[in-house]
């Protein structure tokens, strides 16, 4: 599960935020009840290296010999599928495991599955454990956790919170313990986790590459030394890592003796209330983290400094209320909240006999970390003839979707063949049998029973009888916004409403787990303002500072969108695209003739099978209907700007999407 030589965690302190990361990882090693760590940062900042290095300093675990679920001989799981175990049976000691969950893992790979083929054909109840079983009493690492399927993230965090994994399918119920130190890493540029999933990670840390020349040079020097001789390089830090492992073990033993005074507990509640944090999970995580930090420091009573440290790691990601908010923590506000409470209560009034330290129950996993990736870029100065418009308030939009049935990544927009969803039929397996369609399997086997010599009540099955369930759910799509930023759109303050509508559509794309891209056209050309990405908040930031003014090169905008879609089809053939053209339908450029060029380009897009919808931004008592003509050329519907809201009765949208 772990490579023979891992880069030590100590040489990484040059990376900005690495000290906080080391502390967060160590505190979770001391008290896994904290709920794990989410590491956020730009690419190439040693996030994965630090996590893998932690496994080398985790204390060894004693397990029941031969148990695939790592049962503790001192606390045997009565529900262990490999049990029952004998308390006096053989046991062994082994290093704590580092288990990595790949982004493309299936649900069966994560939680395990019953071997249905053997169960039906041989009558054997053969359960194959998954990664949650392998990670029990070890470290479970999820790289690029923000790219993991939502249903897998839900299963993962439920197991981390409950300390138990459940497998319920095909009439079989299996459960086993699954307590692990959960660490996830992510690059915010590739998209955010949902706020409710962020909240499930205990602590969060932001890391970034150093800007100092000496620090960067030292990182490179040590990396080259490691590449040249990994064994010797690691040996140079073996004494320090042994000391760290010993200190973690000592802190674990001290954890139960740490007292959390009632005054400090009230201070924690006061801080969370002052930051208006939703729910009570933050309070619990801060308390557990402060207790672990106290034990790590070798003390027996939690104080205000422990609370401050815990709040810095537990609160930033819980400040994110919607996809367009940048996570972060105002440390001055934190200091004021701590000081305000300290003026009323002495944190040590209750002495060592205060509230018990909350380390025994399994921790909810809580989420993420501060980042600036969603903050708006600096607004450039408008040139003559240009202007900026502030977006209006966002609203809930109707679902726009791609016609037909796809087979892309699971999401919430368009119909697709998926591994989850309602059963629509059955098919023969081409490889190892997965989720069977039991009724179809029995129907296929029934006519063969006489020929197979069946004499008892049992059904005689052969592999050719097996049928897999065919399911239909929803997929995520690429939503490419093509936004008219010309002078005609800026007139009569329409651009503010346009930006508000596109922001609303971006919010809808975030909730449906889509990738988004942004093409704008104005003046004499079109530009790709944002290449397709999962970071919806980055798209929102680019849109907010969008300059408007000049002519309307509609054909150039459509041609640029066509090229973007062509490249994306090569990169990800399974992900279908929806092009949303936001325009009043006008087209002007030097030399004229742009409108006919635009219609010809639209016809090309339609011939290539591009699904499109035109958001008609034309206003005023006299309407030319140009956006409707463009929609006809694209083979899609035209929806008026005011009809995008979910509570409007837009017949054209209902016809296009099939939504209620």
PDB file of C-alpha atoms in Angstrom, residues 18 27-28 85 87 112 117 137 145 196 223 294 307 336 371 452 466 480 496 510 523-524 542 577 597 624 628 630 652:
ATOM      1  CA  UNK A  18       3.396  23.784   5.095  1.00  0.00           C
ATOM      2  CA  UNK A  27      -3.189  16.627  15.182  1.00  0.00           C
ATOM      3  CA  UNK A  28      -5.369  14.274  13.157  1.00  0.00           C
ATOM      4  CA  UNK A  85     -12.586 -13.846  15.888  1.00  0.00           C
ATOM      5  CA  UNK A  87      -9.824 -12.853  21.498  1.00  0.00           C
ATOM      6  CA  UNK A 112     -16.695  -3.435  -1.533  1.00  0.00           C
ATOM      7  CA  UNK A 117     -22.042 -14.242  -9.771  1.00  0.00           C
ATOM      8  CA  UNK A 137      -6.986   2.101  11.348  1.00  0.00           C
ATOM      9  CA  UNK A 145     -11.051  15.102  -4.071  1.00  0.00           C
ATOM     10  CA  UNK A 196     -21.993  20.728   2.691  1.00  0.00           C
ATOM     11  CA  UNK A 223      14.280  17.253  -4.553  1.00  0.00           C
ATOM     12  CA  UNK A 294      -2.959  20.515  24.172  1.00  0.00           C
ATOM     13  CA  UNK A 307      -8.632  27.534  20.704  1.00  0.00           C
ATOM     14  CA  UNK A 336     -11.613  40.258  18.567  1.00  0.00           C
ATOM     15  CA  UNK A 371      -8.353  30.270  -1.114  1.00  0.00           C
ATOM     16  CA  UNK A 452     -30.149 -28.836 -16.852  1.00  0.00           C
ATOM     17  CA  UNK A 466     -26.678 -13.387 -15.959  1.00  0.00           C
ATOM     18  CA  UNK A 480     -20.144  27.085 -22.927  1.00  0.00           C
ATOM     19  CA  UNK A 496     -26.342  44.413 -15.535  1.00  0.00           C
ATOM     20  CA  UNK A 510     -22.188  24.589 -10.200  1.00  0.00           C
ATOM     21  CA  UNK A 523     -15.316  45.305 -30.988  1.00  0.00           C
ATOM     22  CA  UNK A 524     -13.743  43.422 -33.874  1.00  0.00           C
ATOM     23  CA  UNK A 542     -14.209  36.870 -15.045  1.00  0.00           C
ATOM     24  CA  UNK A 577     -21.772  20.262 -24.635  1.00  0.00           C
ATOM     25  CA  UNK A 597     -21.892  35.107 -41.743  1.00  0.00           C
ATOM     26  CA  UNK A 624     -36.543  42.833 -34.406  1.00  0.00           C
ATOM     27  CA  UNK A 628     -35.073  34.064 -32.641  1.00  0.00           C
ATOM     28  CA  UNK A 630     -30.259  32.931 -34.758  1.00  0.00           C
ATOM     29  CA  UNK A 652     -40.053  27.034 -25.360  1.00  0.00           C
TER      30      UNK A 652
END
